[in-house]
Amino acid sequence: EVQLVESGGGLVQPGGSLRLSCAASGFTSSSYWMSWVRQAPGKGLEWVANIKQDGSEIYYVASVKGRFTISRDNAKNSLYLQMNSLSADDTAVYYCAREPFLYFDHWGQGTLVTVSS
Amino acid sequence: QSALTQPASVSGSPGQSITISCTGTSSDVGGYIYVSWYQQHPGKAPKLMIYDVTNRPSGVSNRFSGSKSGNTASLTISGLQAEDEADYYCSSYASTDTRVLFGGGTNTRVVFGGGTKLTVL
């Protein structure tokens, strides 16, 4: 059974940093692109970033470019999102998602990031 | 403002059919086959319902179907059931550089619609 479990969310002050992790199981994560998608409270979905199987291609939504870094460790079946210079606009549930190719067939349960003083 | 435009809400009675539209541009919905649809119940993670415009993942009811015409994609749900009441989101590959389909640069790769709340009356 495919499982994605996010962790690392929490309360952080504006300008602070946070690192999210996503542990994958039930499939060979090195065979898939992986993405982070976020959802602000009461709002819609927003794709944040994705990374190719071997990490050779990485893309970001414009609003996080230069502040967020996506990475993966295939040996640990893990996906990461390093978030720096956080603002209130980054407050959201962050989902890790498996991406066969430009669609998301499995999602984690999400981890809440709250940016507030 | 979302990149893809969806109606904020639609409704239908049990047994009826409804269609949710998703309008983009030639740089996203109209230009590629990479349109997908997701169902999200309150407090839950999204669930893939349709990918590559018309394909249905294993386990998804055949009451759900997808199509596309020009810059508008559509999700149709037939034989509405109470359990279909949820939020629905469309998604598409998006490129601001039509010369390059894959790889390179920092163009946004995926965009979502604003979501449609389906109410089963």
CSV table of C-alpha atoms in Angstrom, one decimal:
chain,number,residue,atom,x,y,z
A,1,GLU,CA,0.0,0.0,0.0
A,2,VAL,CA,1.4,3.4,-1.0
A,3,GLN,CA,1.8,5.7,2.0
A,4,LEU,CA,3.1,9.2,2.3
A,5,VAL,CA,3.6,10.7,5.7
A,6,GLU,CA,4.5,14.3,6.2
A,7,SER,CA,6.1,15.8,9.3
A,8,GLY,CA,7.9,18.9,10.4
A,9,GLY,CA,5.0,21.4,10.4
A,10,GLY,CA,4.3,23.8,13.3
A,11,LEU,CA,4.2,27.4,14.4
A,12,VAL,CA,7.0,29.6,13.2
A,13,GLN,CA,7.6,33.4,13.4
A,14,PRO,CA,7.7,35.5,10.3
A,15,GLY,CA,11.1,35.4,8.7
A,16,GLY,CA,11.8,32.0,10.2
A,17,SER,CA,12.6,28.7,8.7
A,18,LEU,CA,11.1,25.2,8.8
A,19,ARG,CA,12.0,21.9,7.1
A,20,LEU,CA,9.3,19.5,6.1
A,21,SER,CA,9.8,15.8,5.5
A,22,CYS,CA,7.8,13.2,3.7
A,23,ALA,CA,8.4,9.5,4.3
A,24,ALA,CA,7.3,7.3,1.4
A,25,SER,CA,6.5,3.6,1.6
A,26,GLY,CA,4.8,0.9,-0.4
A,27,PHE,CA,6.5,1.9,-3.7
A,28,THR,CA,10.0,2.7,-5.1
A,29,SER,CA,10.1,6.4,-4.6
A,30,SER,CA,13.1,6.7,-6.9
A,31,SER,CA,10.8,5.8,-9.8
A,32,TYR,CA,8.6,8.9,-9.5
A,33,TRP,CA,8.6,12.6,-9.6
A,34,MET,CA,7.5,14.0,-6.3
A,35,SER,CA,5.7,17.2,-5.5
A,36,TRP,CA,4.7,19.5,-2.6
A,37,VAL,CA,1.2,21.0,-2.8
A,38,ARG,CA,-0.2,23.4,-0.2
A,39,GLN,CA,-3.6,24.6,0.8
A,40,ALA,CA,-4.1,27.8,2.8
A,41,PRO,CA,-6.9,27.6,5.4
A,42,GLY,CA,-10.3,27.7,3.6
A,43,LYS,CA,-8.6,28.2,0.2
A,44,GLY,CA,-7.8,26.1,-2.8
A,45,LEU,CA,-4.8,23.9,-3.8
A,46,GLU,CA,-1.5,25.5,-4.9
A,47,TRP,CA,1.3,23.5,-6.4
A,48,VAL,CA,4.6,24.5,-4.7
A,49,ALA,CA,7.5,22.5,-6.2
A,50,ASN,CA,8.5,19.2,-7.8
A,51,ILE,CA,11.6,17.2,-8.3
A,52,LYS,CA,12.6,14.6,-10.8
A,53,GLN,CA,13.4,11.0,-9.9
A,54,ASP,CA,17.2,11.6,-9.7
A,55,GLY,CA,16.9,15.3,-8.6
A,56,SER,CA,18.2,16.6,-11.9
A,57,GLU,CA,15.2,18.7,-12.6
A,58,ILE,CA,13.5,20.9,-10.0
A,59,TYR,CA,10.7,23.5,-10.5
A,60,TYR,CA,9.0,26.0,-8.2
A,61,VAL,CA,6.0,28.2,-8.2
A,62,ALA,CA,7.1,31.8,-8.6
A,63,SER,CA,6.0,32.8,-5.1
A,64,VAL,CA,8.5,30.5,-3.3
A,65,LYS,CA,11.4,30.7,-5.7
A,66,GLY,CA,14.6,31.6,-3.9
A,67,ARG,CA,13.0,30.9,-0.5
A,68,PHE,CA,12.1,27.2,-0.6
A,69,THR,CA,14.3,24.3,-1.6
A,70,ILE,CA,12.9,20.9,-2.5
A,71,SER,CA,15.2,17.8,-2.2
A,72,ARG,CA,15.0,14.1,-1.9
A,73,ASP,CA,17.0,11.2,-0.6
A,74,ASN,CA,16.0,8.1,-2.5
A,75,ALA,CA,18.1,5.8,-0.2
A,76,LYS,CA,15.8,6.9,2.6
A,77,ASN,CA,12.6,7.1,0.5
A,78,SER,CA,12.2,10.6,1.7
A,79,LEU,CA,11.2,14.0,0.2
A,80,TYR,CA,12.0,17.4,1.9
A,81,LEU,CA,11.1,21.0,1.7
A,82,GLN,CA,13.3,23.6,3.3
A,83,MET,CA,11.4,26.8,3.8
A,84,ASN,CA,13.2,30.0,4.6
A,85,SER,CA,12.0,33.6,5.0
A,86,LEU,CA,8.5,32.5,5.8
A,87,SER,CA,5.6,34.9,5.8
A,88,ALA,CA,2.0,34.8,6.7
A,89,ASP,CA,1.1,34.0,3.1
A,90,ASP,CA,3.0,30.6,3.5
A,91,THR,CA,0.5,29.5,6.2
A,92,ALA,CA,-1.1,26.3,4.9
A,93,VAL,CA,-1.4,22.6,5.0
A,94,TYR,CA,1.5,21.2,3.0
A,95,TYR,CA,0.9,17.9,1.2
A,96,CYS,CA,3.5,15.6,-0.2
A,97,ALA,CA,2.3,13.9,-3.4
A,98,ARG,CA,3.5,11.2,-5.8
A,99,GLU,CA,3.6,12.4,-9.3
A,100,PRO,CA,3.6,9.8,-12.1
A,101,PHE,CA,3.9,12.7,-14.6
A,102,LEU,CA,2.2,16.1,-14.1
A,103,TYR,CA,-0.6,14.6,-12.0
A,104,PHE,CA,-0.8,13.4,-8.4
A,105,ASP,CA,-2.0,9.9,-7.7
A,106,HIS,CA,-1.2,9.6,-4.0
A,107,TRP,CA,-1.2,12.2,-1.3
A,108,GLY,CA,-0.1,12.4,2.3
A,109,GLN,CA,-2.4,13.5,5.1
A,110,GLY,CA,-0.7,16.9,5.2
A,111,THR,CA,1.2,18.9,7.8
A,112,LEU,CA,0.1,22.3,9.0
A,113,VAL,CA,2.6,25.2,8.8
A,114,THR,CA,1.5,28.4,10.7
A,115,VAL,CA,3.5,31.6,10.3
A,116,SER,CA,2.6,34.0,13.0
A,117,SER,CA,4.2,36.2,15.7
B,1,GLN,CA,-6.6,34.6,-8.4
B,2,SER,CA,-6.2,31.1,-9.7
B,3,ALA,CA,-4.6,30.3,-13.0
B,4,LEU,CA,-7.5,28.1,-14.0
B,5,THR,CA,-11.1,29.2,-13.7
B,6,GLN,CA,-13.8,27.0,-12.2
B,7,PRO,CA,-17.3,27.8,-11.0
B,8,ALA,CA,-17.4,28.4,-7.3
B,9,SER,CA,-20.3,26.0,-6.8
B,10,VAL,CA,-22.6,23.6,-8.6
B,11,SER,CA,-25.4,21.5,-7.4
B,12,GLY,CA,-27.6,18.6,-8.4
B,13,SER,CA,-30.1,16.1,-7.1
B,14,PRO,CA,-29.3,12.4,-6.6
B,15,GLY,CA,-29.3,10.5,-9.8
B,16,GLN,CA,-28.7,13.6,-12.0
B,17,SER,CA,-25.6,14.5,-13.9
B,18,ILE,CA,-23.5,17.6,-13.4
B,19,THR,CA,-20.5,19.1,-15.2
B,20,ILE,CA,-17.8,21.2,-13.8
B,21,SER,CA,-15.8,23.4,-16.1
B,22,CYS,CA,-12.2,24.4,-15.9
B,23,THR,CA,-11.0,27.2,-18.2
B,24,GLY,CA,-7.4,28.1,-18.9
B,25,THR,CA,-5.4,29.2,-21.9
B,26,SER,CA,-3.4,27.7,-24.8
B,27,SER,CA,-0.4,27.7,-22.4
B,28,ASP,CA,-2.0,25.2,-20.1
B,29,VAL,CA,-5.3,23.4,-20.6
B,30,GLY,CA,-5.6,24.1,-24.3
B,31,GLY,CA,-2.0,23.2,-25.1
B,32,TYR,CA,-1.5,19.9,-23.4
B,33,ILE,CA,-3.2,16.6,-22.4
B,34,TYR,CA,-2.0,17.0,-18.8
B,35,VAL,CA,-5.3,17.9,-17.2
B,36,SER,CA,-6.3,16.1,-14.0
B,37,TRP,CA,-9.2,16.4,-11.5
B,38,TYR,CA,-9.2,15.9,-7.7
B,39,GLN,CA,-12.0,15.3,-5.2
B,40,GLN,CA,-11.5,16.6,-1.7
B,41,HIS,CA,-13.8,16.0,1.3
B,42,PRO,CA,-13.6,18.3,4.3
B,43,GLY,CA,-10.5,17.7,6.3
B,44,LYS,CA,-9.2,15.1,4.0
B,45,ALA,CA,-6.4,14.9,1.4
B,46,PRO,CA,-7.3,15.3,-2.3
B,47,LYS,CA,-8.0,12.2,-4.3
B,48,LEU,CA,-7.2,11.8,-8.0
B,49,MET,CA,-10.3,11.2,-10.1
B,50,ILE,CA,-9.2,11.8,-13.7
B,51,TYR,CA,-5.8,12.2,-15.3
B,52,ASP,CA,-4.5,13.1,-18.8
B,53,VAL,CA,-7.9,14.6,-19.6
B,54,THR,CA,-9.9,11.4,-19.8
B,55,ASN,CA,-8.2,8.6,-17.9
B,56,ARG,CA,-9.8,7.2,-14.7
B,57,PRO,CA,-7.5,5.6,-12.1
B,58,SER,CA,-8.2,2.1,-10.9
B,59,GLY,CA,-10.9,2.2,-8.2
B,60,VAL,CA,-12.6,5.4,-9.3
B,61,SER,CA,-16.2,5.0,-10.3
B,62,ASN,CA,-17.1,5.1,-14.0
B,63,ARG,CA,-19.7,7.7,-13.1
B,64,PHE,CA,-16.8,10.2,-13.3
B,65,SER,CA,-15.6,11.2,-16.8
B,66,GLY,CA,-13.4,13.9,-18.2
B,67,SER,CA,-13.2,15.8,-21.5
B,68,LYS,CA,-11.6,18.8,-23.1
B,69,SER,CA,-12.5,21.3,-25.8
B,70,GLY,CA,-10.1,24.1,-26.7
B,71,ASN,CA,-9.0,25.8,-23.5
B,72,THR,CA,-11.8,24.3,-21.3
B,73,ALA,CA,-11.7,21.0,-19.6
B,74,SER,CA,-14.8,19.4,-18.0
B,75,LEU,CA,-15.5,16.9,-15.3
B,76,THR,CA,-18.9,15.1,-15.6
B,77,ILE,CA,-20.4,13.1,-12.7
B,78,SER,CA,-23.4,11.0,-13.7
B,79,GLY,CA,-25.9,9.4,-11.3
B,80,LEU,CA,-25.1,11.8,-8.5
B,81,GLN,CA,-24.8,10.3,-5.1
B,82,ALA,CA,-24.7,11.9,-1.7
B,83,GLU,CA,-21.0,10.8,-1.2
B,84,ASP,CA,-20.0,12.9,-4.3
B,85,GLU,CA,-20.6,16.1,-2.3
B,86,ALA,CA,-17.1,17.5,-2.0
B,87,ASP,CA,-14.8,20.1,-3.4
B,88,TYR,CA,-13.4,19.4,-6.9
B,89,TYR,CA,-10.2,20.9,-8.3
B,90,CYS,CA,-8.8,20.8,-11.8
B,91,SER,CA,-5.1,20.9,-12.6
B,92,SER,CA,-3.0,21.3,-15.7
B,93,TYR,CA,0.6,21.5,-16.8
B,94,ALA,CA,1.5,25.1,-17.5
B,95,SER,CA,4.3,26.6,-19.4
B,96,THR,CA,5.0,30.3,-19.9
B,97,ASP,CA,7.7,29.3,-22.5
B,98,THR,CA,6.0,27.5,-25.4
B,99,ARG,CA,9.4,26.7,-26.9
B,100,VAL,CA,10.3,24.4,-24.1
B,101,LEU,CA,7.8,21.7,-23.1
B,102,PHE,CA,9.9,19.9,-20.5
B,103,GLY,CA,12.9,20.9,-18.4
B,104,GLY,CA,15.0,24.0,-18.1
B,105,GLY,CA,14.3,27.3,-16.5
B,106,THR,CA,12.0,28.1,-13.6
B,107,ASN,CA,8.6,28.1,-15.3
B,108,THR,CA,5.7,27.1,-13.2
B,109,ARG,CA,4.9,23.5,-14.0
B,110,VAL,CA,1.5,22.8,-12.5
B,111,VAL,CA,-1.5,25.1,-11.9
B,112,PHE,CA,-4.8,24.4,-10.1
B,113,GLY,CA,-8.2,25.8,-10.5
B,114,GLY,CA,-9.8,27.6,-7.6
B,115,GLY,CA,-12.1,24.7,-6.8
B,116,THR,CA,-15.8,23.9,-7.1
B,117,LYS,CA,-18.0,23.0,-4.3
B,118,LEU,CA,-20.5,20.3,-5.3
B,119,THR,CA,-23.7,20.1,-3.3
B,120,VAL,CA,-26.0,17.1,-3.7
B,121,LEU,CA,-29.5,18.4,-2.9
